[in-house]
């Protein structure tokens, strides 16, 4: 039974998806799935794949644990797809060994910081409709970006119109800090919230005082209206 199980696992691990071509490159398995009209990542990619090309397809999302079983993966090409969403745990399981990750020429506007900062791979993020904000700034400073493609990370949208169409690196070099903008926005929101609570407390105190004054006035008038009960002899 153990031998049969071994054969089944070996067969599954060395199989090749119908839409892909599996070859050897420098003694390592390369899985080539370029331009196959794929709309999602194939689920039967061989476990021993070292190079995986999924470029020029119609993939729109990278879900969590999409490559978790590919512990030998070193190079992953997802360029020229229609990727819009990348889950935070999309590259869980391959983060340690991955050397190159190409996400260029997609439809990515934003990406969870934890999805990229956990990687040691060299990243290509150029030619995406990025929304320039704090998370992207942190990725630029902390992740290992391909130096040849950094200038092509352009602000498609931004908090201020003057940044739109400019390379993110150029905007940051000019002294812009998107993270401090977010912090100021948060501070203003907190101030407004605190002011609202303070105003509610003041309004409650004023209503309480007025209510007590009215009760006191009514009580005094009531006492005055009572008949005089003093002793006649006095």
Short mmCIF file of C-alpha atoms in Angstrom, two decimals:
data_model
loop_
_atom_site.label_atom_id
_atom_site.label_comp_id
_atom_site.label_asym_id
_atom_site.label_seq_id
_atom_site.Cartn_x
_atom_site.Cartn_y
_atom_site.Cartn_z
CA UNK A 1 0.00 0.00 0.00
CA UNK A 2 2.83 2.36 0.85
CA UNK A 3 4.46 1.59 -2.51
CA UNK A 4 1.21 2.28 -4.38
CA UNK A 5 0.78 5.54 -2.48
CA UNK A 6 4.35 6.50 -3.40
CA UNK A 7 3.66 5.84 -7.07
CA UNK A 8 0.46 7.88 -6.97
CA UNK A 9 2.18 10.81 -5.27
CA UNK A 10 5.08 10.61 -7.71
CA UNK A 11 2.69 10.54 -10.64
CA UNK A 12 0.72 13.53 -9.31
CA UNK A 13 3.86 15.49 -8.52
CA UNK A 14 5.30 15.03 -12.01
CA UNK A 15 2.05 15.53 -13.98
CA UNK A 16 1.59 18.53 -16.22
CA UNK A 17 -1.57 20.65 -16.63
CA UNK A 18 -3.25 20.14 -20.04
CA UNK A 19 -2.82 23.81 -20.97
CA UNK A 20 0.87 23.90 -20.03
CA UNK A 21 4.17 22.51 -21.22
CA UNK A 22 6.56 20.98 -18.70
CA UNK A 23 10.25 20.95 -19.58
CA UNK A 24 13.65 20.82 -17.89
CA UNK A 25 15.70 23.98 -17.54
CA UNK A 26 19.18 23.67 -16.05
CA UNK A 27 18.14 20.42 -14.41
CA UNK A 28 15.01 21.96 -12.84
CA UNK A 29 11.39 21.60 -13.89
CA UNK A 30 9.90 24.54 -15.78
CA UNK A 31 6.14 24.78 -16.25
CA UNK A 32 5.21 27.01 -19.18
CA UNK A 33 1.58 28.16 -19.33
CA UNK A 34 2.00 31.38 -21.29
CA UNK A 35 -0.83 32.73 -23.48
CA UNK A 36 -3.25 29.86 -22.84
CA UNK A 37 -6.34 31.97 -22.12
CA UNK A 38 -6.27 30.88 -18.47
CA UNK A 39 -8.70 32.70 -16.18
CA UNK A 40 -7.34 31.21 -12.96
CA UNK A 41 -4.21 29.52 -11.72
CA UNK A 42 -4.13 25.80 -12.64
CA UNK A 43 -4.54 23.55 -9.61
CA UNK A 44 -2.50 20.62 -10.94
CA UNK A 45 0.89 22.31 -11.28
CA UNK A 46 3.66 19.79 -10.47
CA UNK A 47 4.98 20.03 -6.91
CA UNK A 48 8.58 20.01 -8.11
CA UNK A 49 8.15 23.04 -10.37
CA UNK A 50 11.00 25.54 -10.03
CA UNK A 51 10.06 27.92 -12.85
CA UNK A 52 6.41 28.81 -13.51
CA UNK A 53 5.28 31.08 -16.34
CA UNK A 54 1.61 32.15 -16.30
CA UNK A 55 2.10 35.35 -18.30
CA UNK A 56 -0.17 36.68 -21.07
CA UNK A 57 -3.35 35.05 -19.74
CA UNK A 58 -6.64 36.40 -18.35
CA UNK A 59 -6.10 35.70 -14.63
CA UNK A 60 -7.93 38.29 -12.49
CA UNK A 61 -7.14 37.22 -8.93
CA UNK A 62 -4.42 35.55 -6.87
CA UNK A 63 -6.22 33.81 -3.99
CA UNK A 64 -4.72 32.78 -0.65
CA UNK A 65 -2.41 29.75 -0.75
CA UNK A 66 -2.47 29.71 -4.55
CA UNK A 67 1.09 28.30 -4.70
CA UNK A 68 1.37 26.73 -1.27
CA UNK A 69 2.20 23.22 -2.56
CA UNK A 70 5.04 24.54 -4.77
CA UNK A 71 7.77 24.54 -2.15
CA UNK A 72 10.55 24.41 -4.80
CA UNK A 73 9.32 27.43 -6.77
CA UNK A 74 11.98 30.08 -7.45
CA UNK A 75 10.66 32.12 -10.38
CA UNK A 76 7.02 33.11 -10.95
CA UNK A 77 5.86 35.15 -13.93
CA UNK A 78 2.33 36.58 -13.70
CA UNK A 79 2.88 39.53 -16.01
CA UNK A 80 0.45 40.66 -18.74
CA UNK A 81 -2.68 39.27 -17.09
CA UNK A 82 -5.79 41.07 -15.82
CA UNK A 83 -4.99 40.73 -12.13
CA UNK A 84 -6.95 43.17 -9.97
CA UNK A 85 -6.94 41.50 -6.56
CA UNK A 86 -4.17 39.79 -4.60
CA UNK A 87 -5.00 38.24 -1.25
CA UNK A 88 -2.75 38.85 1.74
CA UNK A 89 -1.71 35.18 1.89
CA UNK A 90 -1.43 34.73 -1.88
CA UNK A 91 2.24 33.72 -1.75
CA UNK A 92 2.14 31.81 1.52
CA UNK A 93 4.30 28.70 1.31
CA UNK A 94 6.65 30.00 -1.38
CA UNK A 95 7.84 33.21 0.26
CA UNK A 96 11.14 31.81 1.52
CA UNK A 97 12.39 30.29 -1.73
CA UNK A 98 10.95 32.61 -4.37
CA UNK A 99 13.66 34.67 -6.07
CA UNK A 100 11.71 36.49 -8.79
CA UNK A 101 8.06 37.59 -8.95
CA UNK A 102 6.78 39.47 -11.99
CA UNK A 103 3.43 41.24 -11.54
CA UNK A 104 3.98 43.89 -14.20
CA UNK A 105 1.38 44.92 -16.79
CA UNK A 106 -1.74 43.95 -14.85
CA UNK A 107 -4.66 45.92 -13.42
CA UNK A 108 -3.41 46.16 -9.85
CA UNK A 109 -4.41 49.36 -8.02
CA UNK A 110 -3.43 48.30 -4.52
CA UNK A 111 -2.03 45.26 -2.78
CA UNK A 112 -1.94 44.10 0.84
CA UNK A 113 1.42 45.03 2.31
CA UNK A 114 1.78 41.63 3.99
CA UNK A 115 1.51 39.88 0.62
CA UNK A 116 4.79 41.39 -0.62
CA UNK A 117 6.84 42.31 2.43
CA UNK A 118 7.03 38.64 3.47
CA UNK A 119 8.86 37.87 0.22
CA UNK A 120 12.59 37.87 -0.43
CA UNK A 121 11.97 37.81 -4.18
CA UNK A 122 12.90 40.56 -6.59
CA UNK A 123 9.60 42.21 -7.56
CA UNK A 124 8.47 43.72 -10.83
CA UNK A 125 5.41 45.94 -10.34
CA UNK A 126 5.62 48.27 -13.33
CA UNK A 127 2.77 49.23 -15.67
CA UNK A 128 -0.13 48.82 -13.27
CA UNK A 129 -2.80 51.48 -12.56
CA UNK A 130 -1.50 52.08 -9.03
CA UNK A 131 -3.28 54.23 -6.48
CA UNK A 132 -0.42 56.03 -4.77
CA UNK A 133 -0.92 55.88 -1.01
CA UNK A 134 0.84 54.81 2.18
CA UNK A 135 0.84 51.03 1.58
CA UNK A 136 2.44 51.36 -1.85
CA UNK A 137 5.01 53.77 -0.41
CA UNK A 138 5.93 51.24 2.29
CA UNK A 139 6.25 48.51 -0.32
CA UNK A 140 8.55 50.70 -2.39
CA UNK A 141 10.83 51.41 0.57
CA UNK A 142 10.83 47.95 2.18
CA UNK A 143 10.38 45.36 -0.60
CA UNK A 144 13.09 44.16 -3.00
CA UNK A 145 12.05 45.85 -6.23
CA UNK A 146 13.72 45.28 -9.57
CA UNK A 147 15.74 48.50 -10.02
CA UNK A 148 15.17 48.43 -13.79
CA UNK A 149 11.39 48.71 -13.37
CA UNK A 150 11.02 51.06 -10.40
CA UNK A 151 10.69 54.14 -12.60
CA UNK A 152 7.68 52.56 -14.33
CA UNK A 153 5.62 52.39 -11.10
CA UNK A 154 3.38 55.35 -11.92
CA UNK A 155 0.57 57.03 -9.99
CA UNK A 156 -2.63 56.34 -11.91
CA UNK A 157 -4.63 57.92 -9.08
CA UNK A 158 -3.47 59.81 -5.99
CA UNK A 159 -4.81 61.98 -3.14
CA UNK A 160 -3.78 65.08 -5.12
CA UNK A 161 -4.20 65.61 -8.85
CA UNK A 162 -0.66 66.94 -9.25
CA UNK A 163 0.80 63.47 -8.53
CA UNK A 164 -1.26 61.67 -11.20
CA UNK A 165 0.81 60.41 -14.12
CA UNK A 166 4.13 60.80 -12.32
CA UNK A 167 6.47 57.97 -11.26
CA UNK A 168 5.95 57.20 -7.59
CA UNK A 169 9.68 57.39 -6.93
CA UNK A 170 9.76 60.94 -8.36
CA UNK A 171 6.86 62.00 -6.14
CA UNK A 172 8.51 60.58 -3.03
CA UNK A 173 11.87 62.14 -3.92
CA UNK A 174 10.08 65.51 -4.00
CA UNK A 175 9.35 65.09 -0.28
CA UNK A 176 5.78 63.77 -0.41
CA UNK A 177 4.91 61.34 2.38
CA UNK A 178 1.59 59.56 1.83
CA UNK A 179 1.80 57.92 5.24
CA UNK A 180 1.94 61.26 7.04
CA UNK A 181 -1.08 62.40 5.02
CA UNK A 182 -2.98 59.37 6.25
CA UNK A 183 -1.83 60.07 9.82
CA UNK A 184 -3.06 63.67 9.59
CA UNK A 185 -6.38 62.44 8.23
CA UNK A 186 -6.65 60.00 11.12
CA UNK A 187 -5.79 62.74 13.61
CA UNK A 188 -8.46 65.02 12.17
CA UNK A 189 -11.03 62.24 12.33
CA UNK A 190 -10.12 61.54 15.97
CA UNK A 191 -10.33 65.24 16.80
CA UNK A 192 -13.79 65.52 15.21
CA UNK A 193 -14.95 62.42 17.09
CA UNK A 194 -13.63 63.74 20.41
CA UNK A 195 -15.20 67.14 19.78
CA UNK A 196 -18.53 65.44 19.06
CA UNK A 197 -18.40 63.50 22.33
CA UNK A 198 -17.37 66.63 24.23
CA UNK A 199 -20.29 68.56 22.74
CA UNK A 200 -22.68 65.76 23.74
CA UNK A 201 -21.38 65.83 27.32
CA UNK A 202 -21.75 69.61 27.52
CA UNK A 203 -25.27 69.41 26.12
CA UNK A 204 -26.17 66.75 28.69
CA UNK A 205 -24.80 68.83 31.57
CA UNK A 206 -26.70 71.93 30.40
CA UNK A 207 -29.96 69.97 30.09
CA UNK A 208 -29.40 68.39 33.51
CA UNK A 209 -28.82 71.76 35.19
CA UNK A 210 -31.83 73.32 33.51
CA UNK A 211 -34.01 70.38 34.47
CA UNK A 212 -32.88 70.62 38.11
CA UNK A 213 -33.53 74.36 38.18
CA UNK A 214 -37.04 73.84 36.85
CA UNK A 215 -37.72 71.13 39.45
CA UNK A 216 -36.39 73.39 42.23
CA UNK A 217 -38.57 76.30 41.08
CA UNK A 218 -41.67 74.12 40.99
CA UNK A 219 -40.88 72.75 44.45
CA UNK A 220 -40.49 76.24 45.91
CA UNK A 221 -43.77 77.40 44.38
CA UNK A 222 -45.45 74.33 45.78
CA UNK A 223 -44.17 75.07 49.27
CA UNK A 224 -45.39 78.67 49.03
CA UNK A 225 -48.83 77.49 48.03
CA UNK A 226 -49.26 75.40 51.19
CA UNK A 227 -51.56 76.90 53.96
CA UNK A 228 -49.90 78.47 56.95
CA UNK A 229 -49.80 75.81 59.70
CA UNK A 230 -48.29 77.97 62.41
CA UNK A 231 -49.89 77.82 65.92
CA UNK A 232 -52.56 80.60 66.34
CA UNK A 233 -51.35 81.25 69.83
CA UNK A 234 -48.11 82.34 68.44
#
